[in-house]
Coordinates of C-alpha atoms in Angstrom, one line a residue:
Chain Q
Q14 CA 9.6 13.4 15.5
Q15 CA 9.2 11.8 12.1
Q16 CA 11.7 9.0 12.7
V17 CA 10.9 5.3 12.9
K18 CA 13.7 3.3 14.6
Q19 CA 14.0 -0.3 13.6
S20 CA 16.1 -3.1 15.1
P21 CA 18.0 -5.3 14.7
Q22 CA 19.9 -4.3 11.6
S23 CA 20.3 -8.0 10.6
L24 CA 19.0 -11.3 11.9
I25 CA 19.9 -14.9 11.4
V26 CA 17.3 -17.5 12.4
Q27 CA 17.3 -21.3 12.0
K28 CA 14.6 -22.8 9.8
G29 CA 11.5 -23.3 11.9
G30 CA 12.4 -20.6 14.4
I31 CA 10.7 -17.4 15.2
S32 CA 12.0 -14.1 13.7
I33 CA 11.3 -10.9 15.7
I34 CA 11.8 -7.4 14.4
N35 CA 11.0 -4.3 16.5
C36 CA 10.2 -0.7 15.6
A37 CA 9.5 2.4 17.6
Y38 CA 8.0 5.7 16.5
E39 CA 7.7 9.1 18.0
N40 CA 4.8 10.9 16.2
T41 CA 1.6 10.2 18.1
A42 CA -0.4 11.3 15.0
F43 CA 0.7 8.1 13.2
D44 CA -2.3 5.7 12.9
Y45 CA -1.2 3.2 10.2
F46 CA 1.7 0.8 10.7
P47 CA 2.6 -1.5 7.7
W48 CA 5.4 -4.0 7.3
Y49 CA 7.0 -4.5 3.9
Q50 CA 9.1 -7.3 2.5
Q51 CA 11.8 -6.6 -0.1
F52 CA 13.8 -9.1 -2.2
P53 CA 16.9 -8.0 -4.0
G54 CA 16.2 -6.0 -7.1
K55 CA 12.5 -5.7 -6.4
G56 CA 10.3 -3.1 -4.9
P57 CA 8.9 -3.6 -1.4
A58 CA 5.7 -5.5 -1.1
L59 CA 3.1 -5.1 1.7
L60 CA 3.2 -8.0 4.1
I61 CA 0.8 -7.0 6.9
A62 CA -0.5 -3.7 8.4
I63 CA -2.2 -2.7 11.6
R64 CA -4.2 0.3 12.9
P65 CA -3.9 1.3 16.6
D66 CA -7.4 0.2 17.5
V67 CA -6.1 -3.4 17.9
S68 CA -3.0 -4.7 19.8
E69 CA -2.4 -7.7 17.5
K70 CA -3.0 -8.8 14.0
K71 CA -2.2 -12.2 12.5
E72 CA -2.0 -13.3 8.9
G73 CA -0.8 -16.8 8.5
R74 CA 2.8 -17.1 9.9
F75 CA 3.1 -13.3 10.3
T76 CA 1.9 -11.4 13.4
I77 CA 2.1 -7.7 14.3
S78 CA 2.1 -6.8 17.9
F79 CA 1.3 -3.1 18.7
N80 CA 1.8 -1.2 22.0
K81 CA 0.3 2.2 21.7
S82 CA 1.4 3.5 25.1
A83 CA 5.0 2.5 24.4
K84 CA 4.8 3.6 20.8
Q85 CA 6.3 0.4 19.6
F86 CA 5.3 -2.4 17.2
S87 CA 6.9 -5.6 16.2
L88 CA 6.7 -8.3 13.5
H89 CA 6.9 -11.9 14.4
I90 CA 7.5 -14.6 11.7
M91 CA 6.6 -18.0 13.0
D92 CA 8.1 -21.2 11.6
S93 CA 10.6 -19.1 9.6
Q94 CA 11.5 -20.6 6.2
P95 CA 14.5 -20.0 3.9
G96 CA 12.1 -18.3 1.4
D97 CA 11.5 -15.7 4.1
S98 CA 15.1 -14.5 3.7
A99 CA 14.6 -10.8 2.6
T100 CA 14.9 -7.3 3.9
Y101 CA 11.9 -6.2 6.1
F102 CA 10.9 -2.6 6.6
C103 CA 8.5 -1.2 9.2
A104 CA 6.8 2.0 8.4
A105 CA 4.3 4.5 9.9
S106 CA 2.1 7.2 8.6
R107 CA -1.0 9.3 9.3
R108 CA -3.9 7.9 7.3
G109 CA -1.7 5.6 5.2
N110 CA -0.2 8.2 3.0
K111 CA 3.4 9.5 3.2
L112 CA 5.1 6.5 4.7
V113 CA 8.0 7.0 7.1
F114 CA 10.2 3.9 6.9
G115 CA 12.6 2.3 9.3
A116 CA 16.1 1.5 8.1
G117 CA 15.4 -2.2 7.4
T118 CA 16.3 -5.6 8.8
I119 CA 18.1 -8.1 6.7
L120 CA 16.7 -11.6 7.6
R121 CA 18.5 -14.7 6.8
V122 CA 16.9 -18.1 7.6
K123 CA 19.3 -20.9 7.7
S124 CA 18.1 -24.3 6.4
Chain P
G170 CA -3.0 -7.3 -14.3
A171 CA 0.1 -5.2 -14.7
G172 CA 1.7 -3.7 -11.7
V173 CA 3.6 -0.5 -11.3
S174 CA 6.3 -0.1 -14.0
Q175 CA 9.3 2.2 -14.0
S176 CA 11.9 3.1 -16.6
P177 CA 14.7 3.0 -17.1
S178 CA 15.7 0.2 -14.7
N179 CA 19.2 1.6 -14.5
K180 CA 20.6 5.0 -15.3
V181 CA 24.2 6.1 -15.2
T182 CA 24.9 9.8 -15.6
E183 CA 27.6 12.3 -15.1
K184 CA 27.6 14.9 -12.4
G185 CA 25.8 18.0 -13.5
K186 CA 23.5 16.3 -16.1
D187 CA 19.7 16.3 -15.8
V188 CA 17.8 13.0 -15.6
E189 CA 14.2 12.0 -16.0
L190 CA 12.7 8.9 -14.4
R191 CA 9.3 7.5 -15.4
C192 CA 6.6 5.8 -13.5
D193 CA 3.5 4.0 -14.9
P194 CA 1.1 3.4 -12.0
I195 CA -1.6 0.7 -11.8
S196 CA -4.6 1.6 -13.9
G197 CA -7.3 3.2 -11.8
H198 CA -4.9 4.2 -9.0
T199 CA -5.5 7.9 -8.2
A200 CA -2.6 8.3 -5.8
L201 CA 1.1 8.1 -6.8
Y202 CA 4.2 8.4 -4.6
W203 CA 7.9 8.8 -5.2
Y204 CA 10.4 7.5 -2.6
R205 CA 14.2 7.3 -2.6
Q206 CA 16.2 4.4 -1.2
R207 CA 19.9 5.0 -0.5
L208 CA 22.1 1.9 -0.3
G209 CA 21.4 0.0 2.9
Q210 CA 18.8 2.5 4.1
G211 CA 15.1 2.7 4.4
L212 CA 12.9 4.6 1.9
E213 CA 12.5 8.3 2.1
F214 CA 9.3 10.0 0.9
L215 CA 9.8 12.5 -1.8
I216 CA 6.4 13.6 -3.3
Y217 CA 2.8 12.5 -3.4
F218 CA 0.1 13.1 -6.0
Q219 CA -3.6 12.5 -5.3
G220 CA -6.0 13.0 -8.1
N221 CA -6.2 16.6 -9.3
S222 CA -5.1 18.0 -6.0
A223 CA -1.9 20.0 -5.7
P224 CA 1.0 17.6 -5.1
D225 CA 2.5 17.2 -1.6
K226 CA 6.2 18.1 -2.3
S227 CA 7.2 18.2 1.4
G228 CA 9.8 15.4 0.9
L229 CA 11.8 16.9 -2.0
P230 CA 15.4 17.4 -0.8
S231 CA 16.2 20.4 -2.9
D232 CA 14.8 22.6 -5.7
R233 CA 16.8 20.4 -8.2
F234 CA 14.1 17.8 -7.8
S235 CA 10.7 18.1 -9.4
A236 CA 7.9 15.8 -10.5
E237 CA 4.9 15.9 -12.7
R238 CA 1.9 13.7 -13.3
T239 CA -0.4 13.7 -16.3
G240 CA -3.9 13.3 -15.0
E241 CA -4.1 9.9 -13.2
S242 CA -1.5 8.2 -15.3
V243 CA 2.2 8.6 -15.9
S244 CA 4.5 10.5 -13.6
T245 CA 8.0 11.8 -14.3
L246 CA 10.6 12.6 -11.6
T247 CA 13.3 15.1 -12.9
I248 CA 16.6 15.7 -11.1
Q249 CA 18.5 18.7 -12.5
R250 CA 22.3 19.2 -12.2
T251 CA 22.7 15.7 -10.6
Q252 CA 25.1 15.3 -7.7
Q253 CA 26.9 12.2 -6.5
E254 CA 24.7 12.1 -3.4
D255 CA 21.6 11.7 -5.7
S256 CA 22.8 8.1 -6.4
A257 CA 20.1 5.9 -5.1
V258 CA 17.2 3.7 -6.1
Y259 CA 14.1 5.8 -6.9
L260 CA 10.9 3.9 -6.2
C261 CA 7.4 4.8 -7.4
A262 CA 4.2 3.5 -5.7
S263 CA 0.5 3.8 -6.5
S264 CA -2.7 3.3 -4.5
L265 CA -6.4 3.6 -4.8
G266 CA -6.1 6.9 -3.0
G267 CA -8.1 8.1 0.0
F268 CA -6.9 6.7 3.4
Y269 CA -5.2 3.5 4.5
N270 CA -5.0 1.9 1.1
E271 CA -2.1 -0.3 0.2
Q272 CA 0.8 1.2 -1.7
F273 CA 2.0 -1.0 -4.5
F274 CA 5.7 -0.4 -5.4
G275 CA 7.4 -0.6 -8.8
P276 CA 10.9 -2.3 -9.1
G277 CA 12.6 1.1 -9.0
T278 CA 15.2 2.9 -11.1
R279 CA 18.8 2.6 -9.9
L280 CA 20.5 6.0 -10.5
T281 CA 24.3 6.2 -10.4
V282 CA 25.9 9.7 -10.7
L283 CA 29.6 9.5 -11.6

């Protein structure tokens, strides 16, 4: 019940395209859903986060869509750029503390 | 300002040896977390310190793992009698504490157990 399932495992997108990464969770007590971006040799950095009181949150080219009834959430990267090439992790937690992470998606944006 | 720092950046040890990994959180951050990241996998929660409260050790995989924190500053993760399956990147994060605050991650310590 603590798992967060993330897909796809890897993704190749053309420059300017839309990158979409999906996650599903099981624990209905989770109320905080962040996305992290990680470059090789670095720690993860928070990209954007959502609480279940809204169905969508947008920050620049990054949008989280949240479906509470389906227990799913997704990250959309609009106008994807080569600099977006990184590993993306979704996570979930209750109250923002002990994060449960998905397995990660390796994104490559081709120029 | 300085972010979360961790040392050493890399550690190679022999099976059966003990290792200590250090984390210096962002100044003023009352919460500190340790996570483990195995190759090609997501991060796994290990332990969580919040102020002077008893730490949440629910993620520690065995009694060979322990961690301490001095007040609201430095933390040390100790792994005794290391095993090959302990090889991973160990990441520390800190936050302002309370609820829903961003966790800031350090660069990690890559542990290799031969």
